[in-house]
């Protein structure tokens, strides 16, 4: 039996699983690495991360928006949980909620 191509969610989860602790990547960067083309790619990454099972070990908290900020969540407290996890990994979050992508951005190459 031939292996079926991996679905969008699984491709996103695979890429996000490669981000090392103390680093962040943007939704746009993950979309490109997961082969999700077009302007809706970053949004599709968000959908894939939202579909993670609660028991997942995928480090979803390491994905931020293109402005270097944590994106709003529909669930209450999601942004705070994400910030707490990043801080525990040594990522500094500025006063305006901004993360320095030059300092903490993941170089996937």
mmCIF file of N, CA and C in Angstrom:
data_model
loop_
_atom_site.group_PDB
_atom_site.id
_atom_site.type_symbol
_atom_site.label_atom_id
_atom_site.label_comp_id
_atom_site.label_asym_id
_atom_site.label_seq_id
_atom_site.Cartn_x
_atom_site.Cartn_y
_atom_site.Cartn_z
ATOM 1 N N UNK A 1 0.841 -1.175 0.000
ATOM 2 C CA UNK A 1 0.000 0.000 0.000
ATOM 3 C C UNK A 1 0.891 1.245 0.000
ATOM 4 N N UNK A 2 0.569 2.201 -0.853
ATOM 5 C CA UNK A 2 1.344 3.427 -0.935
ATOM 6 C C UNK A 2 1.025 4.337 0.236
ATOM 7 N N UNK A 3 2.037 5.042 0.691
ATOM 8 C CA UNK A 3 1.813 6.025 1.741
ATOM 9 C C UNK A 3 0.987 7.169 1.179
ATOM 10 N N UNK A 4 -0.021 7.562 1.920
ATOM 11 C CA UNK A 4 -0.821 8.713 1.502
ATOM 12 C C UNK A 4 -0.052 9.984 1.842
ATOM 13 N N UNK A 5 -0.218 11.020 1.017
ATOM 14 C CA UNK A 5 0.447 12.280 1.350
ATOM 15 C C UNK A 5 -0.065 12.799 2.693
ATOM 16 N N UNK A 6 0.821 13.421 3.432
ATOM 17 C CA UNK A 6 0.443 13.962 4.744
ATOM 18 C C UNK A 6 -0.493 15.143 4.546
ATOM 19 N N UNK A 7 -1.487 15.219 5.384
ATOM 20 C CA UNK A 7 -2.441 16.315 5.319
ATOM 21 C C UNK A 7 -1.839 17.614 5.818
ATOM 22 N N UNK A 8 -2.562 18.687 5.576
ATOM 23 C CA UNK A 8 -2.096 20.007 5.967
ATOM 24 C C UNK A 8 -1.757 20.077 7.444
ATOM 25 N N UNK A 9 -2.654 19.615 8.298
ATOM 26 C CA UNK A 9 -2.402 19.714 9.731
ATOM 27 C C UNK A 9 -1.137 18.972 10.128
ATOM 28 N N UNK A 10 -0.974 17.773 9.631
ATOM 29 C CA UNK A 10 0.201 16.979 9.986
ATOM 30 C C UNK A 10 1.485 17.633 9.495
ATOM 31 N N UNK A 11 1.453 18.233 8.306
ATOM 32 C CA UNK A 11 2.644 18.934 7.799
ATOM 33 C C UNK A 11 2.994 20.116 8.692
ATOM 34 N N UNK A 12 1.982 20.872 9.094
ATOM 35 C CA UNK A 12 2.205 22.015 9.988
ATOM 36 C C UNK A 12 2.778 21.518 11.307
ATOM 37 N N UNK A 13 2.178 20.503 11.876
ATOM 38 C CA UNK A 13 2.637 19.986 13.168
ATOM 39 C C UNK A 13 4.074 19.487 13.082
ATOM 40 N N UNK A 14 4.421 18.842 11.966
ATOM 41 C CA UNK A 14 5.804 18.365 11.773
ATOM 42 C C UNK A 14 6.796 19.532 11.777
ATOM 43 N N UNK A 15 6.458 20.592 11.051
ATOM 44 C CA UNK A 15 7.355 21.754 10.978
ATOM 45 C C UNK A 15 7.467 22.418 12.349
ATOM 46 N N UNK A 16 6.347 22.653 13.002
ATOM 47 C CA UNK A 16 6.356 23.318 14.306
ATOM 48 C C UNK A 16 7.150 22.495 15.318
ATOM 49 N N UNK A 17 7.110 21.191 15.200
ATOM 50 C CA UNK A 17 7.854 20.320 16.115
ATOM 51 C C UNK A 17 9.363 20.490 15.980
ATOM 52 N N UNK A 18 9.814 21.085 14.898
ATOM 53 C CA UNK A 18 11.246 21.304 14.677
ATOM 54 C C UNK A 18 11.763 22.606 15.291
ATOM 55 N N UNK A 19 10.874 23.485 15.718
ATOM 56 C CA UNK A 19 11.313 24.765 16.302
ATOM 57 C C UNK A 19 11.930 24.476 17.663
ATOM 58 N N UNK A 20 13.188 24.850 17.857
ATOM 59 C CA UNK A 20 13.826 24.558 19.149
ATOM 60 C C UNK A 20 13.325 25.474 20.266
ATOM 61 N N UNK A 21 13.459 24.997 21.481
ATOM 62 C CA UNK A 21 13.098 25.803 22.652
ATOM 63 C C UNK A 21 13.881 27.108 22.627
ATOM 64 N N UNK A 22 13.225 28.191 23.012
ATOM 65 C CA UNK A 22 13.869 29.493 23.039
ATOM 66 C C UNK A 22 13.857 30.219 21.708
ATOM 67 N N UNK A 23 13.188 29.654 20.726
ATOM 68 C CA UNK A 23 13.069 30.258 19.397
ATOM 69 C C UNK A 23 11.599 30.355 19.027
ATOM 70 N N UNK A 24 11.288 31.270 18.115
ATOM 71 C CA UNK A 24 9.931 31.420 17.613
ATOM 72 C C UNK A 24 9.964 31.461 16.087
ATOM 73 N N UNK A 25 8.823 31.165 15.496
ATOM 74 C CA UNK A 25 8.656 31.249 14.043
ATOM 75 C C UNK A 25 7.312 31.910 13.783
ATOM 76 N N UNK A 26 7.177 32.505 12.612
ATOM 77 C CA UNK A 26 5.914 33.154 12.272
ATOM 78 C C UNK A 26 4.987 32.175 11.558
ATOM 79 N N UNK A 27 3.710 32.493 11.607
ATOM 80 C CA UNK A 27 2.717 31.686 10.890
ATOM 81 C C UNK A 27 3.082 31.612 9.406
ATOM 82 N N UNK A 28 3.525 32.733 8.863
ATOM 83 C CA UNK A 28 3.903 32.785 7.446
ATOM 84 C C UNK A 28 5.086 31.862 7.160
ATOM 85 N N UNK A 29 6.075 31.869 8.025
ATOM 86 C CA UNK A 29 7.248 31.008 7.871
ATOM 87 C C UNK A 29 6.838 29.531 7.918
ATOM 88 N N UNK A 30 5.976 29.177 8.848
ATOM 89 C CA UNK A 30 5.524 27.790 8.966
ATOM 90 C C UNK A 30 4.742 27.386 7.721
ATOM 91 N N UNK A 31 3.894 28.284 7.224
ATOM 92 C CA UNK A 31 3.121 27.985 6.011
ATOM 93 C C UNK A 31 4.055 27.658 4.852
ATOM 94 N N UNK A 32 5.079 28.474 4.666
ATOM 95 C CA UNK A 32 6.020 28.245 3.564
ATOM 96 C C UNK A 32 6.733 26.904 3.728
ATOM 97 N N UNK A 33 7.188 26.611 4.924
ATOM 98 C CA UNK A 33 7.916 25.359 5.164
ATOM 99 C C UNK A 33 7.019 24.128 5.049
ATOM 100 N N UNK A 34 5.719 24.309 5.328
ATOM 101 C CA UNK A 34 4.770 23.192 5.233
ATOM 102 C C UNK A 34 4.179 23.062 3.835
ATOM 103 N N UNK A 35 4.599 23.935 2.918
ATOM 104 C CA UNK A 35 4.114 23.857 1.542
ATOM 105 C C UNK A 35 2.697 24.355 1.360
ATOM 106 N N UNK A 36 2.285 25.286 2.201
ATOM 107 C CA UNK A 36 0.949 25.865 2.091
ATOM 108 C C UNK A 36 1.112 27.219 1.406
ATOM 109 N N UNK A 37 0.710 27.284 0.166
ATOM 110 C CA UNK A 37 0.925 28.492 -0.632
ATOM 111 C C UNK A 37 -0.268 29.424 -0.579
ATOM 112 N N UNK A 38 -0.025 30.655 -0.951
ATOM 113 C CA UNK A 38 -1.095 31.634 -1.073
ATOM 114 C C UNK A 38 -1.254 32.490 0.156
ATOM 115 N N UNK A 39 -2.052 33.535 0.023
ATOM 116 C CA UNK A 39 -2.218 34.498 1.114
ATOM 117 C C UNK A 39 -2.928 33.927 2.342
ATOM 118 N N UNK A 40 -3.643 32.825 2.187
ATOM 119 C CA UNK A 40 -4.336 32.243 3.350
ATOM 120 C C UNK A 40 -3.450 31.259 4.111
ATOM 121 N N UNK A 41 -2.210 31.069 3.683
ATOM 122 C CA UNK A 41 -1.314 30.115 4.333
ATOM 123 C C UNK A 41 -1.152 30.321 5.828
ATOM 124 N N UNK A 42 -0.826 31.550 6.264
ATOM 125 C CA UNK A 42 -0.686 31.764 7.712
ATOM 126 C C UNK A 42 -1.963 31.445 8.492
ATOM 127 N N UNK A 43 -3.104 31.784 7.931
ATOM 128 C CA UNK A 43 -4.373 31.490 8.608
ATOM 129 C C UNK A 43 -4.581 29.981 8.706
ATOM 130 N N UNK A 44 -4.204 29.254 7.645
ATOM 131 C CA UNK A 44 -4.334 27.799 7.667
ATOM 132 C C UNK A 44 -3.435 27.179 8.734
ATOM 133 N N UNK A 45 -2.267 27.778 8.951
ATOM 134 C CA UNK A 45 -1.386 27.313 10.025
ATOM 135 C C UNK A 45 -2.097 27.493 11.365
ATOM 136 N N UNK A 46 -2.739 28.631 11.545
ATOM 137 C CA UNK A 46 -3.501 28.867 12.769
ATOM 138 C C UNK A 46 -4.583 27.827 12.977
ATOM 139 N N UNK A 47 -5.299 27.484 11.905
ATOM 140 C CA UNK A 47 -6.343 26.458 11.997
ATOM 141 C C UNK A 47 -5.740 25.111 12.394
ATOM 142 N N UNK A 48 -4.595 24.786 11.802
ATOM 143 C CA UNK A 48 -3.945 23.504 12.107
ATOM 144 C C UNK A 48 -3.522 23.455 13.573
ATOM 145 N N UNK A 49 -2.988 24.556 14.082
ATOM 146 C CA UNK A 49 -2.564 24.580 15.486
ATOM 147 C C UNK A 49 -3.766 24.526 16.428
ATOM 148 N N UNK A 50 -4.858 25.158 16.027
ATOM 149 C CA UNK A 50 -6.073 25.120 16.846
ATOM 150 C C UNK A 50 -6.654 23.709 16.905
ATOM 151 N N UNK A 51 -6.334 22.891 15.906
ATOM 152 C CA UNK A 51 -6.852 21.524 15.851
ATOM 153 C C UNK A 51 -5.997 20.525 16.628
ATOM 154 N N UNK A 52 -4.912 20.998 17.237
ATOM 155 C CA UNK A 52 -4.067 20.087 18.020
ATOM 156 C C UNK A 52 -4.854 19.485 19.180
ATOM 157 N N UNK A 53 -4.672 18.186 19.411
ATOM 158 C CA UNK A 53 -5.291 17.602 20.608
ATOM 159 C C UNK A 53 -4.670 18.223 21.862
ATOM 160 N N UNK A 54 -5.425 18.330 22.923
ATOM 161 C CA UNK A 54 -4.919 18.963 24.150
ATOM 162 C C UNK A 54 -3.717 18.224 24.732
ATOM 163 N N UNK A 55 -3.579 16.952 24.426
ATOM 164 C CA UNK A 55 -2.456 16.158 24.951
ATOM 165 C C UNK A 55 -1.205 16.248 24.064
ATOM 166 N N UNK A 56 -1.270 17.022 23.006
ATOM 167 C CA UNK A 56 -0.175 17.095 22.034
ATOM 168 C C UNK A 56 1.098 17.689 22.652
ATOM 169 N N UNK A 57 2.229 17.200 22.175
ATOM 170 C CA UNK A 57 3.529 17.723 22.580
ATOM 171 C C UNK A 57 4.090 18.715 21.560
ATOM 172 N N UNK A 58 3.321 19.027 20.512
ATOM 173 C CA UNK A 58 3.760 19.994 19.504
ATOM 174 C C UNK A 58 3.874 21.368 20.169
ATOM 175 N N UNK A 59 5.014 22.049 20.046
ATOM 176 C CA UNK A 59 5.218 23.324 20.730
ATOM 177 C C UNK A 59 4.533 24.499 20.030
ATOM 178 N N UNK A 60 3.229 24.487 20.011
ATOM 179 C CA UNK A 60 2.406 25.508 19.352
ATOM 180 C C UNK A 60 2.745 26.908 19.837
ATOM 181 N N UNK A 61 3.192 27.015 21.069
ATOM 182 C CA UNK A 61 3.450 28.328 21.669
ATOM 183 C C UNK A 61 4.620 29.050 21.017
ATOM 184 N N UNK A 62 5.395 28.371 20.201
ATOM 185 C CA UNK A 62 6.555 28.981 19.545
ATOM 186 C C UNK A 62 6.195 29.651 18.225
ATOM 187 N N UNK A 63 4.918 29.702 17.885
ATOM 188 C CA UNK A 63 4.476 30.322 16.630
ATOM 189 C C UNK A 63 3.793 31.658 16.960
ATOM 190 N N UNK A 64 4.289 32.715 16.326
ATOM 191 C CA UNK A 64 3.776 34.065 16.569
ATOM 192 C C UNK A 64 3.473 34.739 15.237
ATOM 193 N N UNK A 65 2.898 35.919 15.305
ATOM 194 C CA UNK A 65 2.543 36.595 14.056
ATOM 195 C C UNK A 65 3.736 37.351 13.455
ATOM 196 N N UNK A 66 3.538 37.849 12.275
ATOM 197 C CA UNK A 66 4.597 38.493 11.500
ATOM 198 C C UNK A 66 5.110 39.779 12.168
ATOM 199 N N UNK A 67 4.305 40.358 13.050
ATOM 200 C CA UNK A 67 4.719 41.561 13.780
ATOM 201 C C UNK A 67 5.560 41.231 15.006
ATOM 202 N N UNK A 68 5.790 39.932 15.243
ATOM 203 C CA UNK A 68 6.570 39.522 16.405
ATOM 204 C C UNK A 68 5.753 39.503 17.680
ATOM 205 N N UNK A 69 4.455 39.322 17.547
ATOM 206 C CA UNK A 69 3.578 39.333 18.705
ATOM 207 C C UNK A 69 2.758 38.051 18.784
ATOM 208 N N UNK A 70 2.267 37.790 19.972
ATOM 209 C CA UNK A 70 1.364 36.664 20.185
ATOM 210 C C UNK A 70 -0.002 37.061 19.650
ATOM 211 N N UNK A 71 -0.586 36.199 18.836
ATOM 212 C CA UNK A 71 -1.903 36.488 18.264
ATOM 213 C C UNK A 71 -2.999 36.218 19.284
ATOM 214 N N UNK A 72 -4.088 36.948 19.141
ATOM 215 C CA UNK A 72 -5.237 36.749 20.022
ATOM 216 C C UNK A 72 -5.806 35.348 19.837
ATOM 217 N N UNK A 73 -6.356 34.823 20.890
ATOM 218 C CA UNK A 73 -6.974 33.501 20.885
ATOM 219 C C UNK A 73 -8.461 33.630 21.168
ATOM 220 N N UNK A 74 -9.218 32.674 20.682
ATOM 221 C CA UNK A 74 -10.651 32.675 20.977
ATOM 222 C C UNK A 74 -10.901 32.194 22.406
ATOM 223 N N UNK A 75 -10.052 31.304 22.896
ATOM 224 C CA UNK A 75 -10.197 30.792 24.261
ATOM 225 C C UNK A 75 -9.558 31.772 25.255
ATOM 226 N N UNK A 76 -10.246 32.027 26.326
ATOM 227 C CA UNK A 76 -9.736 32.950 27.346
ATOM 228 C C UNK A 76 -8.432 32.435 27.935
ATOM 229 N N UNK A 77 -7.473 33.339 28.096
ATOM 230 C CA UNK A 77 -6.207 32.992 28.729
ATOM 231 C C UNK A 77 -5.166 32.384 27.813
ATOM 232 N N UNK A 78 -5.510 32.168 26.559
ATOM 233 C CA UNK A 78 -4.576 31.530 25.627
ATOM 234 C C UNK A 78 -3.303 32.324 25.409
ATOM 235 N N UNK A 79 -3.441 33.647 25.297
ATOM 236 C CA UNK A 79 -2.261 34.485 25.074
ATOM 237 C C UNK A 79 -1.328 34.442 26.283
ATOM 238 N N UNK A 80 -1.908 34.464 27.473
ATOM 239 C CA UNK A 80 -1.104 34.407 28.691
ATOM 240 C C UNK A 80 -0.360 33.092 28.830
ATOM 241 N N UNK A 81 -1.030 31.994 28.511
ATOM 242 C CA UNK A 81 -0.373 30.672 28.550
ATOM 243 C C UNK A 81 0.785 30.627 27.582
ATOM 244 N N UNK A 82 0.582 31.177 26.387
ATOM 245 C CA UNK A 82 1.631 31.186 25.381
ATOM 246 C C UNK A 82 2.813 32.021 25.862
ATOM 247 N N UNK A 83 2.539 33.207 26.371
ATOM 248 C CA UNK A 83 3.605 34.077 26.867
ATOM 249 C C UNK A 83 4.371 33.406 27.999
ATOM 250 N N UNK A 84 3.650 32.790 28.931
ATOM 251 C CA UNK A 84 4.310 32.110 30.053
ATOM 252 C C UNK A 84 5.256 31.015 29.567
ATOM 253 N N UNK A 85 4.816 30.237 28.590
ATOM 254 C CA UNK A 85 5.665 29.154 28.067
ATOM 255 C C UNK A 85 6.908 29.707 27.378
ATOM 256 N N UNK A 86 6.732 30.770 26.617
ATOM 257 C CA UNK A 86 7.883 31.362 25.938
ATOM 258 C C UNK A 86 8.878 31.935 26.944
ATOM 259 N N UNK A 87 8.382 32.611 27.951
ATOM 260 C CA UNK A 87 9.255 33.183 28.978
ATOM 261 C C UNK A 87 10.032 32.081 29.691
ATOM 262 N N UNK A 88 9.380 30.963 29.983
ATOM 263 C CA UNK A 88 10.064 29.832 30.621
ATOM 264 C C UNK A 88 11.208 29.292 29.758
ATOM 265 N N UNK A 89 11.089 29.476 28.450
ATOM 266 C CA UNK A 89 12.137 29.028 27.525
ATOM 267 C C UNK A 89 13.198 30.097 27.295
ATOM 268 N N UNK A 90 13.063 31.236 27.949
ATOM 269 C CA UNK A 90 14.060 32.291 27.834
ATOM 270 C C UNK A 90 13.773 33.352 26.793
ATOM 271 N N UNK A 91 12.610 33.305 26.169
ATOM 272 C CA UNK A 91 12.243 34.313 25.176
ATOM 273 C C UNK A 91 11.765 35.558 25.912
ATOM 274 N N UNK A 92 12.363 36.689 25.600
ATOM 275 C CA UNK A 92 11.964 37.951 26.226
ATOM 276 C C UNK A 92 10.853 38.598 25.410
ATOM 277 N N UNK A 93 9.849 39.049 26.130
ATOM 278 C CA UNK A 93 8.717 39.720 25.499
ATOM 279 C C UNK A 93 8.742 41.167 25.974
ATOM 280 N N UNK A 94 8.832 42.086 25.027
ATOM 281 C CA UNK A 94 8.935 43.508 25.342
ATOM 282 C C UNK A 94 7.666 44.082 25.946
ATOM 283 N N UNK A 95 7.774 45.322 26.375
ATOM 284 C CA UNK A 95 6.666 46.015 27.028
ATOM 285 C C UNK A 95 5.413 46.083 26.152
ATOM 286 N N UNK A 96 5.575 46.201 24.875
ATOM 287 C CA UNK A 96 4.435 46.269 23.964
ATOM 288 C C UNK A 96 4.008 44.876 23.492
ATOM 289 N N UNK A 97 4.508 43.836 24.154
ATOM 290 C CA UNK A 97 4.159 42.470 23.784
ATOM 291 C C UNK A 97 4.895 41.981 22.558
ATOM 292 N N UNK A 98 5.991 42.626 22.226
ATOM 293 C CA UNK A 98 6.729 42.303 21.010
ATOM 294 C C UNK A 98 7.945 41.424 21.322
ATOM 295 N N UNK A 99 8.172 40.451 20.453
ATOM 296 C CA UNK A 99 9.323 39.556 20.539
ATOM 297 C C UNK A 99 10.278 39.929 19.419
ATOM 298 N N UNK A 100 11.523 40.101 19.749
ATOM 299 C CA UNK A 100 12.546 40.477 18.770
ATOM 300 C C UNK A 100 12.853 39.272 17.878
ATOM 301 N N UNK A 101 12.341 39.319 16.645
ATOM 302 C CA UNK A 101 12.552 38.195 15.716
ATOM 303 C C UNK A 101 14.015 38.038 15.333
ATOM 304 N N UNK A 102 14.777 39.135 15.351
ATOM 305 C CA UNK A 102 16.206 39.030 15.042
ATOM 306 C C UNK A 102 16.935 38.229 16.123
ATOM 307 N N UNK A 103 16.489 38.375 17.355
ATOM 308 C CA UNK A 103 17.137 37.684 18.463
ATOM 309 C C UNK A 103 16.584 36.276 18.688
ATOM 310 N N UNK A 104 15.280 36.097 18.514
ATOM 311 C CA UNK A 104 14.632 34.825 18.886
ATOM 312 C C UNK A 104 14.032 34.068 17.708
ATOM 313 N N UNK A 105 14.111 34.630 16.527
ATOM 314 C CA UNK A 105 13.547 33.968 15.353
ATOM 315 C C UNK A 105 14.294 32.686 15.013
ATOM 316 N N UNK A 106 13.555 31.705 14.556
ATOM 317 C CA UNK A 106 14.114 30.414 14.188
ATOM 318 C C UNK A 106 14.620 30.459 12.752
ATOM 319 N N UNK A 107 15.877 30.106 12.588
ATOM 320 C CA UNK A 107 16.460 29.974 11.245
ATOM 321 C C UNK A 107 16.321 28.516 10.857
ATOM 322 N N UNK A 108 15.350 28.224 10.033
ATOM 323 C CA UNK A 108 15.003 26.837 9.703
ATOM 324 C C UNK A 108 16.001 26.153 8.788
ATOM 325 N N UNK A 109 17.023 26.849 8.370
ATOM 326 C CA UNK A 109 17.971 26.230 7.435
ATOM 327 C C UNK A 109 19.114 25.565 8.142
#
